[in-house]
Coordinates of C-alpha atoms in Angstrom, one line a residue:
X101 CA 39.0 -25.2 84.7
X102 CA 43.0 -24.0 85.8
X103 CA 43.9 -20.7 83.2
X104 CA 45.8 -21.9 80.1
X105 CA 49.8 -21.7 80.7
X106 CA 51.4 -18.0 80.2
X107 CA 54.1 -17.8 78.2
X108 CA 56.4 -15.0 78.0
X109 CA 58.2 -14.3 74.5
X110 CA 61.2 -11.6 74.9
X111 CA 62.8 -10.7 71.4
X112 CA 63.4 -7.4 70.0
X113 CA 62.2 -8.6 66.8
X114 CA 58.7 -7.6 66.0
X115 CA 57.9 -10.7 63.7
X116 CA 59.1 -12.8 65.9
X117 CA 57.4 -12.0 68.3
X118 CA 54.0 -11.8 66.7
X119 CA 54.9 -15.3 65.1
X120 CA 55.7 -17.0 68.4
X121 CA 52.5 -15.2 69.7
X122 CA 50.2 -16.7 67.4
X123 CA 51.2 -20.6 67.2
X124 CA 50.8 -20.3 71.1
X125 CA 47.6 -18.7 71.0
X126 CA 46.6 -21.2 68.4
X127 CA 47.2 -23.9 71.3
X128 CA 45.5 -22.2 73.7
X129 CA 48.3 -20.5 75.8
X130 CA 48.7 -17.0 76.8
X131 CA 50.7 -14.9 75.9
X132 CA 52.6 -11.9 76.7
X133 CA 55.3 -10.5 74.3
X134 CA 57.9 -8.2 75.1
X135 CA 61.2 -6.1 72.9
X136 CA 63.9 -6.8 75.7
X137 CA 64.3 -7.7 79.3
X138 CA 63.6 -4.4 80.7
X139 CA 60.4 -4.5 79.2
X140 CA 59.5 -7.5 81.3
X141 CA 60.6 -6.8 84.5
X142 CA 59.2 -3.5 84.3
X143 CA 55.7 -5.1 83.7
X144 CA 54.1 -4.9 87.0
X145 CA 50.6 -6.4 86.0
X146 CA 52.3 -9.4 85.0
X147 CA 50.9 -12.6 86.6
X148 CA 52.7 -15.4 87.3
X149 CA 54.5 -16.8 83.8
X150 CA 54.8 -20.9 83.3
X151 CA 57.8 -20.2 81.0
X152 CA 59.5 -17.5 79.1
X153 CA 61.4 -17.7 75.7
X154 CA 64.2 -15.2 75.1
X155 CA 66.2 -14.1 72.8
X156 CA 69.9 -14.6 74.1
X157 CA 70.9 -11.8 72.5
X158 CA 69.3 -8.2 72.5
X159 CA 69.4 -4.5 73.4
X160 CA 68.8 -2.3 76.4
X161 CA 69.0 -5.8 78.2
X162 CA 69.5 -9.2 76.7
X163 CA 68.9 -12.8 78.3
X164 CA 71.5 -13.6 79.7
X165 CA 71.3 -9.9 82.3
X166 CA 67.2 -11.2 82.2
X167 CA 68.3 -14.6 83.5
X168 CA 70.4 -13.5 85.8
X169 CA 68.3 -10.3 87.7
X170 CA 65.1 -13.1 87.6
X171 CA 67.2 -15.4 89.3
X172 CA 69.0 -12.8 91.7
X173 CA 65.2 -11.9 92.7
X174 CA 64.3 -15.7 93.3
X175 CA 62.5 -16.0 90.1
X176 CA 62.8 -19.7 88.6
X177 CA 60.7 -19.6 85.9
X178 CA 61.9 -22.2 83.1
X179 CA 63.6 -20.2 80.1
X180 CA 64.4 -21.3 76.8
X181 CA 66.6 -19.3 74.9
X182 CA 67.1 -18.6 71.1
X183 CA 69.7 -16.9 68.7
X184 CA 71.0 -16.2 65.8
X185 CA 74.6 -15.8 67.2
X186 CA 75.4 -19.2 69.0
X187 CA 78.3 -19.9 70.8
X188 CA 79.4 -22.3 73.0
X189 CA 80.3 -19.5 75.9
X190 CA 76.9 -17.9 75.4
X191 CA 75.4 -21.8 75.8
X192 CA 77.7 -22.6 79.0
X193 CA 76.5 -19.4 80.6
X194 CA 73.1 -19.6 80.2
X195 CA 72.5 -23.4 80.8
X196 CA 74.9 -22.3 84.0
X197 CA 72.4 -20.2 85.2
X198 CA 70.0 -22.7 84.8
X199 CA 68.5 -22.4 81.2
X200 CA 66.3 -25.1 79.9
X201 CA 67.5 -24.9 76.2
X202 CA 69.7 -23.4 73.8
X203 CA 67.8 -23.2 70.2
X204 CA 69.7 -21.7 67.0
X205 CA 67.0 -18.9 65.3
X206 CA 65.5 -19.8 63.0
X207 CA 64.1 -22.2 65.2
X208 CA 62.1 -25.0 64.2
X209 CA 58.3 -24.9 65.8
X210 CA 58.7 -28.8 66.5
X211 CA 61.4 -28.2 68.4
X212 CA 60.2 -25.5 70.0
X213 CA 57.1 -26.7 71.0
X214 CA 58.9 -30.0 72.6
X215 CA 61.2 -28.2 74.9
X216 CA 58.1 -26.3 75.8
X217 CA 55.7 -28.9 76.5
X218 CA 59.3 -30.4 78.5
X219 CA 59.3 -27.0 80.5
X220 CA 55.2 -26.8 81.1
X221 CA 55.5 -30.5 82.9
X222 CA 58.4 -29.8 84.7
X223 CA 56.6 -26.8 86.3
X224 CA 53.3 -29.0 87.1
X225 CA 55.8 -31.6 88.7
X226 CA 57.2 -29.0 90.9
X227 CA 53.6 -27.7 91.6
X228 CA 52.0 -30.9 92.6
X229 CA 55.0 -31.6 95.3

């Protein structure tokens, strides 16, 4: 039996954090959770993720700077991004890099959990090829 799907959740907000952790446990992902980008890439025991989902924007380093050093490093993973502070330039720039979506906090779990499932496919495409 293949290892559930990791999930990365970056957000400097405690609660959401632990709330994002705990629907995905609850459907059998796993989960990592991390404050801010830095955090992340400084995790060196991290195994390969199936998807993150960031917070666009936070301290020390946000998502877009995440976005842009996992992708300057060859790092595709498929990101979906939330905030509470949408704009269209923040939108253009990360779908430009090559985000999957661009959800307004609070976000709805339905929602969520679509783009997701979208992302987790997409990957087992790409790894069946």
């Amino acid at each position: 039996m293949p290892p559930p799907p990791l999930i990365v959740i970056v957000d400097d907000d405690a609660g959401v954090r632990a709330s994002l952790s705990s629907l995905l446990r609850s459907l059998g992902h796993a989960v990592r959770a991390y404050a801010h980008g830095q955090e992340l890439l400084e995790d060196t025991c991290l195994p390969p993720a199936d998807c993150i989902i960031s917070d666009a924007q936070m301290p020390v380093l946000d998502g877009v700077q995440l976005q842009q050093r996992l992708r300057a490093r060859g790092d595709h993973i498929p990101m979906i991004f939330m905030t509470a502070f949408p704009t269209p330039a923040l939108e253009a720039r990360l779908r430009a890099d090559g985000a999957l979506a661009f959800l307004r906090k609070p976000v709805d779990a339905t929602t969520l959990l679509g783009w997701l499932q979208r992302a987790l496919d997409d990957r087992a495409d790409h790894t069946k090829v």
